[in-house]
Amino acid sequence: MSGSRPVDKLFNRRAVVAAGGGGVLFSGLIARLFQLQILDGERYQAIAKENSVRLDLAPPLRGNILDRFGRPLAAHRQAGRISIVREQAGDVAAVLKEVARHIDLSEARQQQIVAETRRQAAFQPVIVRGELSYEDFAKMSLRAPEMPGILVEMAATRSYPRGRDFAHVLGYVAKASQSDLERLSDGTTRDEAKAIRRLFHHPNMRTGRSGLERYAEEWLRGEAGFRKLEANAAGRIIREFDAPELAPKRGRDIHLTVDAELQRVAIDRFGEESGAAVVLDIETGDILAFVSTPAFDPNDFVNGISQADYDLLRFSDRFPLYHKAYDGTYPPGSTFKMVVATAALEAGVINPNERVFCNRRYRFGNNTWHCWKPGGHGSVNMHQAIKGSCDVYFYETARRVGIEKLAETARKFGFGQRWELGLTGGRSGVVPDDAWKRENRGEPWYEGETLNVGIGQGQVSASPLQLAIMSARIAAEGRIITPRIIGNGPRPDADIPLDEPLDGDIMRRMKAGMFGVTSEGGGTAYRSGDLGLGGPRLAGKTGTSQVRRISATERRSGILKGENIDRKLRDHALFVAYAPADDPKYAISVIVEHGEGGSRTAAPIARDIIAAAIRMDSARAPVYTATAAVSGNRPSTGGT
Amino acid sequence: MAGIRARGSNFSRTNIFAQFTGLPWGLILLLCAMAVIGVATLHSATFTNPEEAGLPLKHAERFGAAFAVLIIAALVPLKWWMTLAWPAYIATLTLLVGVEFFGVTGGGAQRWLQVGPVAVQPSEFMKVSLTLALAAYYHRIWNDNSGGLLVHIPALLLIMIPAALIFRQPDFGTTLALFASGGILIFLAGLWWRVISAVVIVAVASVPLVYLVVLEDYQRERVDTYVAQLTGAQVNVMDDGYQIEQAKIAIGSGGWTGKGYMEGTQAQLDYIPEQHTDFILTVLAEEFGFLTTTGVLIMWMVILGLGLVIALRASSLFGRFLAAGAVMTVAFYILFNVAMVLGLLPVVGVPLPFLSYGGTVMITTAASFGLICSVHLGKDELLSIG
């Protein structure tokens, strides 16, 4: 020790005293440690073995999805489940053998579980069987106390009370796969990604795989929390502490604009047919029914679907996995004729009173185009041409308009662009023009092809949603209509494609034509005009979407139809409509795949659905307050 | 030896190298070993919770930064430290006042000051600054007949001003630590025994007054549960007592050798709040048992003892007080924390240096040992005044 001054000596003395004091305190701590760990050790070891209080990750309950009147479309049900905790089970294989004496549990599955428990931390439960029957649940609840490490509990499982009805809109949830985890943790920090991984490994946790469930995953998910539990040596939870500050936060609900009952009626009306229907509220753009049938049952997917069942869906010739209303694009057939007529009037290439003579043949270049009507329509003006769906009139009109102008008008109606609804999927269809053809087919546009487009065949294609929007816009005399299916929920973040108001006078002419189709002599759907409601009538337009080319030989010998032709080759039947005709409220599009004639199969279905909508007043005020209108780059309609 | 570093201001390259090799490496290696134990224990405390999975690595990274702070502080000549003492004290005090007005509230107390991306806790810096200031003060003022009482009044004020500010945040633990380590320096400065006795008597007598008047409700509750568990009264599991009780079960069930690394049922079941920060010792005690835990405590005693030896060997009063003060700062962290975890003191929220997860305590401890090392390098300097 340095320093010989008195001050140094004093400091040294005091430092030794302080060090001594510190030594005493440290010794005291060690003595206390000795007391706790050695003297009282056995007692504490016993306590530690007996009961353990722990915090278990508690996954949040997913938000519900409801229809416009609050009917649940996606909710939860309770299902029984057995799981095993390695730490408490000791010999997992032996315990599983015991379990297998009471419930069905294959040897292979037992080994699988043993392997799984080894991969996880000793205290983490591994699911032995989910979806227990009531008898199994009761049996196991009774036996569990004798089986160490076995937990029998009820857990909330996603359920879709309306089964197939909203399969494509809602999509479904499933256990997160590796690729799901990667997608979910995309763009998060490392710590967040870890939290997501841990959460989604929880046996109760599901993630949206398709449809709204996938699109609105974050909105619906909620926040994880913890359960504070006390368990005894056998792993049985003997107490759950009330810990509201730790509770998981439930996901948010979503209200759709659809009317589940209308959807039901629509699907029933299709019967065995395969097809799609879209019903729009013209006033608000609310999608009231969004039908694609047949469909799969999303409930089958929640706990994993078997390969065999999945293959049945995958290889069915009615394509139940396919969202025909949103992802399906079809040549619009004659329903496209209003677009052609609008383009002609906009371009001023035809006077609505001008007459075109139809003798069933239209010659252009070295080819001949045909009208559908045997014998032709004779001399028709625009109104008569729409009413009778005269092909020759529209070959001539389309040729005069030209493909570029035709494409421009079609885009104004919303064709050729994807409408963002907040669901997965959605196709834009094709509005062909010269640039499109050069890019996609590597050759220039030929004028002859314009004639095909003139009757909605050839390269042009549209989804049932787009056709419903077209119908609604005609009914609304040109006003812009933005379709939406999320009434209250996450706002679709993509820009809604821009479209422009259409000329009111032209639209009134189209309405008159569509009224003629269903309500005047010579209309192609004259029988479907009466809604059977005593007053309101339906206005619409039929269409037939050609699936195959008709050869000249076949045309001469009689075009094959109905039972004489393979279903796959039959034409699709289309119908677009709105009602009531004098004060339009609902717009609809219907496609019946391989249904052959629009007037024969599609129109009656459309009529019955729209009549049901009027009868049930589907467009009445919903129970939610709508999410604020989507802002974006849309032009204002001028303060109406 | 003495010739090499006669003047700290001769700060040439060869000098730095000589100084570097002259560092008390035994002490430094023991500190590194302690940090390794900290990372290992943290790994066990956090591995079952993926949300905390990055913590052990972050702890190691922080130790890297702290180690740099230690070496830099050590290589700063002692004389510079004496010059820096007062500005540092004033600056930290300003920051404390700043917290009062612009502070960020965290965990119910206004302790942090947001500086860009980092949240700093000036109350922690004050532990180091106060030691510097007291050392500088006694170095200047002390003479042979310094037993006089009045000499210690300014020292007491130096402690009380920041202590009052920190108490208001409120941060009871740090307030106590300032009084404890500052008080020890006054004690080392030769405060008369009869005054010490009087202070102790008054302090003990005023305990009921402090309890009733000074403490906030939640602080009072902690003291209540503390007394309750000391006397063995039944405590409600949902109280604060729950934490202490669970900590005792974890520690007690460790026995002589523990349940094995990452095998502690209590630790792994995630039931002890703050088990990776203030209650990290529960993990160590449960999984490694009495022998290892005692070993770690003895290791800390050796480290602190080595620091005290450096204090005693220093020639200058500044060096002696500085090293002793730094030792006391760290010693109180450890004593408070361990006593708290073992249920001997109320839960006041003091971390265990190098073992608890937390950046501030790591830096404070490293800075303290940096100062001790600086004293070691400058042990032959007298630092005469004037």
mmCIF file of C-alpha atoms in Angstrom, chain A residues 1-3 5-12 14-19 22-23 25-38 40-49 51-55 57 87-88 121 123-124 190-191 194-195 198 226 228 239 241-243 245, chain B residues 48-51 53-54 57 142-144 187-193 196 229 237-238 242 246 248-249 251-256 259 265-266 268-271 285 289-290 293-294 297-298 300-301 304 308 311-315 317 320-321 324 328 334-335 338-339 342-344:
data_model
loop_
_atom_site.group_PDB
_atom_site.id
_atom_site.type_symbol
_atom_site.label_atom_id
_atom_site.label_comp_id
_atom_site.label_asym_id
_atom_site.label_seq_id
_atom_site.Cartn_x
_atom_site.Cartn_y
_atom_site.Cartn_z
ATOM 1 C CA MET A 1 0.000 0.000 0.000
ATOM 2 C CA SER A 2 1.402 3.294 -0.993
ATOM 3 C CA GLY A 3 1.167 6.543 0.830
ATOM 4 C CA ARG A 5 0.745 10.460 4.833
ATOM 5 C CA PRO A 6 -1.745 10.306 7.700
ATOM 6 C CA VAL A 7 -4.559 10.825 5.237
ATOM 7 C CA ASP A 8 -3.485 7.745 3.331
ATOM 8 C CA LYS A 9 -3.330 5.726 6.495
ATOM 9 C CA LEU A 10 -6.834 6.819 7.445
ATOM 10 C CA PHE A 11 -8.088 5.961 3.960
ATOM 11 C CA ASN A 12 -6.411 2.557 4.132
ATOM 12 C CA ARG A 14 -11.373 2.835 6.423
ATOM 13 C CA ALA A 15 -11.036 0.916 3.137
ATOM 14 C CA VAL A 16 -10.227 -2.249 5.040
ATOM 15 C CA VAL A 17 -13.275 -1.678 7.242
ATOM 16 C CA ALA A 18 -15.438 -1.128 4.146
ATOM 17 C CA ALA A 19 -14.033 -4.218 2.458
ATOM 18 C CA GLY A 22 -18.677 -5.864 2.063
ATOM 19 C CA GLY A 23 -17.257 -9.293 2.745
ATOM 20 C CA LEU A 25 -22.628 -8.752 3.322
ATOM 21 C CA PHE A 26 -21.504 -11.081 0.540
ATOM 22 C CA SER A 27 -21.127 -13.904 3.049
ATOM 23 C CA GLY A 28 -24.627 -13.140 4.238
ATOM 24 C CA LEU A 29 -25.927 -13.504 0.699
ATOM 25 C CA ILE A 30 -24.123 -16.786 0.264
ATOM 26 C CA ALA A 31 -25.557 -17.958 3.579
ATOM 27 C CA ARG A 32 -29.017 -17.037 2.373
ATOM 28 C CA LEU A 33 -28.382 -18.899 -0.862
ATOM 29 C CA PHE A 34 -27.308 -21.899 1.220
ATOM 30 C CA GLN A 35 -30.468 -21.643 3.250
ATOM 31 C CA LEU A 36 -32.717 -21.545 0.176
ATOM 32 C CA GLN A 37 -30.938 -24.101 -1.952
ATOM 33 C CA ILE A 38 -29.592 -26.575 0.576
ATOM 34 C CA ASP A 40 -34.880 -25.619 2.334
ATOM 35 C CA GLY A 41 -33.929 -27.174 -1.001
ATOM 36 C CA GLU A 42 -36.044 -30.276 -0.665
ATOM 37 C CA ARG A 43 -39.126 -28.305 0.192
ATOM 38 C CA TYR A 44 -38.695 -26.028 -2.802
ATOM 39 C CA GLN A 45 -37.926 -28.949 -5.069
ATOM 40 C CA ALA A 46 -41.173 -30.513 -3.974
ATOM 41 C CA ILE A 47 -43.067 -27.299 -4.686
ATOM 42 C CA ALA A 48 -41.407 -26.961 -8.069
ATOM 43 C CA LYS A 49 -42.409 -30.502 -8.954
ATOM 44 C CA ASN A 51 -47.201 -27.097 -9.240
ATOM 45 C CA SER A 52 -45.842 -24.911 -11.860
ATOM 46 C CA VAL A 53 -47.277 -21.632 -12.837
ATOM 47 C CA ARG A 54 -46.559 -20.785 -16.389
ATOM 48 C CA LEU A 55 -47.499 -18.508 -19.201
ATOM 49 C CA LEU A 57 -48.907 -18.533 -25.575
ATOM 50 C CA GLU A 87 -41.904 -33.426 -20.043
ATOM 51 C CA GLN A 88 -44.859 -34.657 -18.052
ATOM 52 C CA ALA A 121 -39.070 -28.233 -26.312
ATOM 53 C CA PHE A 123 -42.864 -28.679 -22.233
ATOM 54 C CA GLN A 124 -44.569 -27.842 -25.517
ATOM 55 C CA ARG A 190 -35.955 -10.626 -37.519
ATOM 56 C CA ASP A 191 -37.612 -10.428 -34.127
ATOM 57 C CA LYS A 194 -39.564 -15.058 -34.962
ATOM 58 C CA ALA A 195 -42.721 -14.012 -33.162
ATOM 59 C CA ARG A 198 -43.786 -19.041 -32.884
ATOM 60 C CA PHE A 226 -50.772 -15.399 -22.804
ATOM 61 C CA LYS A 228 -51.426 -17.830 -16.950
ATOM 62 C CA ARG A 239 -56.107 -23.478 -12.337
ATOM 63 C CA PHE A 241 -55.395 -17.261 -13.323
ATOM 64 C CA ASP A 242 -57.445 -14.342 -14.411
ATOM 65 C CA ALA A 243 -54.926 -12.165 -16.210
ATOM 66 C CA GLU A 245 -53.671 -7.726 -19.116
ATOM 67 C CA THR B 48 -37.974 -21.060 -25.170
ATOM 68 C CA ASN B 49 -39.410 -17.741 -26.154
ATOM 69 C CA PRO B 50 -38.708 -16.910 -29.785
ATOM 70 C CA GLU B 51 -39.660 -13.326 -29.135
ATOM 71 C CA ALA B 53 -34.359 -15.205 -29.161
ATOM 72 C CA GLY B 54 -32.051 -12.389 -30.229
ATOM 73 C CA LEU B 57 -26.503 -12.234 -29.096
ATOM 74 C CA TRP B 142 -8.552 16.906 2.043
ATOM 75 C CA ASN B 143 -5.690 17.630 4.331
ATOM 76 C CA ASP B 144 -4.235 16.043 7.394
ATOM 77 C CA PHE B 187 -16.868 7.254 5.130
ATOM 78 C CA LEU B 188 -13.512 6.595 3.462
ATOM 79 C CA ALA B 189 -12.787 10.315 3.707
ATOM 80 C CA GLY B 190 -12.693 9.906 7.444
ATOM 81 C CA LEU B 191 -16.062 11.051 8.715
ATOM 82 C CA TRP B 192 -15.968 10.788 12.461
ATOM 83 C CA TRP B 193 -17.300 7.554 13.911
ATOM 84 C CA ILE B 196 -21.549 7.935 11.595
ATOM 85 C CA GLN B 229 -42.440 -12.896 2.936
ATOM 86 C CA VAL B 237 -49.865 -15.214 -5.752
ATOM 87 C CA MET B 238 -51.006 -12.309 -7.840
ATOM 88 C CA TYR B 242 -45.715 -13.780 -6.316
ATOM 89 C CA GLN B 246 -41.633 -17.925 -7.558
ATOM 90 C CA LYS B 248 -37.468 -18.533 -4.261
ATOM 91 C CA ILE B 249 -38.997 -21.739 -5.629
ATOM 92 C CA ILE B 251 -33.621 -20.881 -6.637
ATOM 93 C CA GLY B 252 -34.499 -23.296 -3.861
ATOM 94 C CA SER B 253 -35.229 -26.168 -6.224
ATOM 95 C CA GLY B 254 -31.735 -25.845 -7.710
ATOM 96 C CA GLY B 255 -30.046 -27.713 -4.846
ATOM 97 C CA TRP B 256 -26.299 -28.250 -4.820
ATOM 98 C CA LYS B 259 -31.122 -29.143 -12.729
ATOM 99 C CA THR B 265 -38.404 -26.196 -15.130
ATOM 100 C CA GLN B 266 -39.248 -22.966 -13.383
ATOM 101 C CA GLN B 268 -38.203 -22.648 -18.821
ATOM 102 C CA LEU B 269 -41.857 -22.346 -17.982
ATOM 103 C CA ASP B 270 -41.477 -18.623 -18.301
ATOM 104 C CA TYR B 271 -43.242 -17.694 -15.134
ATOM 105 C CA ALA B 285 -29.313 -20.744 -9.343
ATOM 106 C CA GLY B 289 -27.166 -24.931 -8.277
ATOM 107 C CA PHE B 290 -25.583 -23.585 -5.125
ATOM 108 C CA THR B 293 -23.926 -19.580 -8.025
ATOM 109 C CA THR B 294 -21.668 -19.152 -5.026
ATOM 110 C CA LEU B 297 -20.604 -14.439 -6.321
ATOM 111 C CA ILE B 298 -17.057 -15.211 -5.159
ATOM 112 C CA TRP B 300 -17.441 -10.948 -8.241
ATOM 113 C CA MET B 301 -15.839 -10.561 -4.785
ATOM 114 C CA LEU B 304 -14.111 -6.096 -6.588
ATOM 115 C CA LEU B 308 -9.966 -2.154 -4.118
ATOM 116 C CA ALA B 311 -7.392 1.939 -4.997
ATOM 117 C CA LEU B 312 -5.085 1.265 -2.087
ATOM 118 C CA ARG B 313 -1.979 1.265 -4.306
ATOM 119 C CA ALA B 314 -2.717 4.599 -5.957
ATOM 120 C CA SER B 315 -0.548 7.515 -4.912
ATOM 121 C CA LEU B 317 -6.044 10.866 -3.430
ATOM 122 C CA ARG B 320 -7.747 6.294 -4.472
ATOM 123 C CA PHE B 321 -11.215 7.783 -4.172
ATOM 124 C CA ALA B 324 -12.789 2.939 -4.417
ATOM 125 C CA MET B 328 -18.550 0.610 -4.515
ATOM 126 C CA ILE B 334 -24.509 -6.753 -6.996
ATOM 127 C CA LEU B 335 -25.452 -6.620 -3.322
ATOM 128 C CA VAL B 338 -28.746 -10.522 -5.149
ATOM 129 C CA ALA B 339 -30.389 -9.513 -1.885
ATOM 130 C CA LEU B 342 -33.040 -13.878 -2.613
ATOM 131 C CA GLY B 343 -35.949 -12.116 -0.972
ATOM 132 C CA LEU B 344 -33.830 -10.167 1.535
#
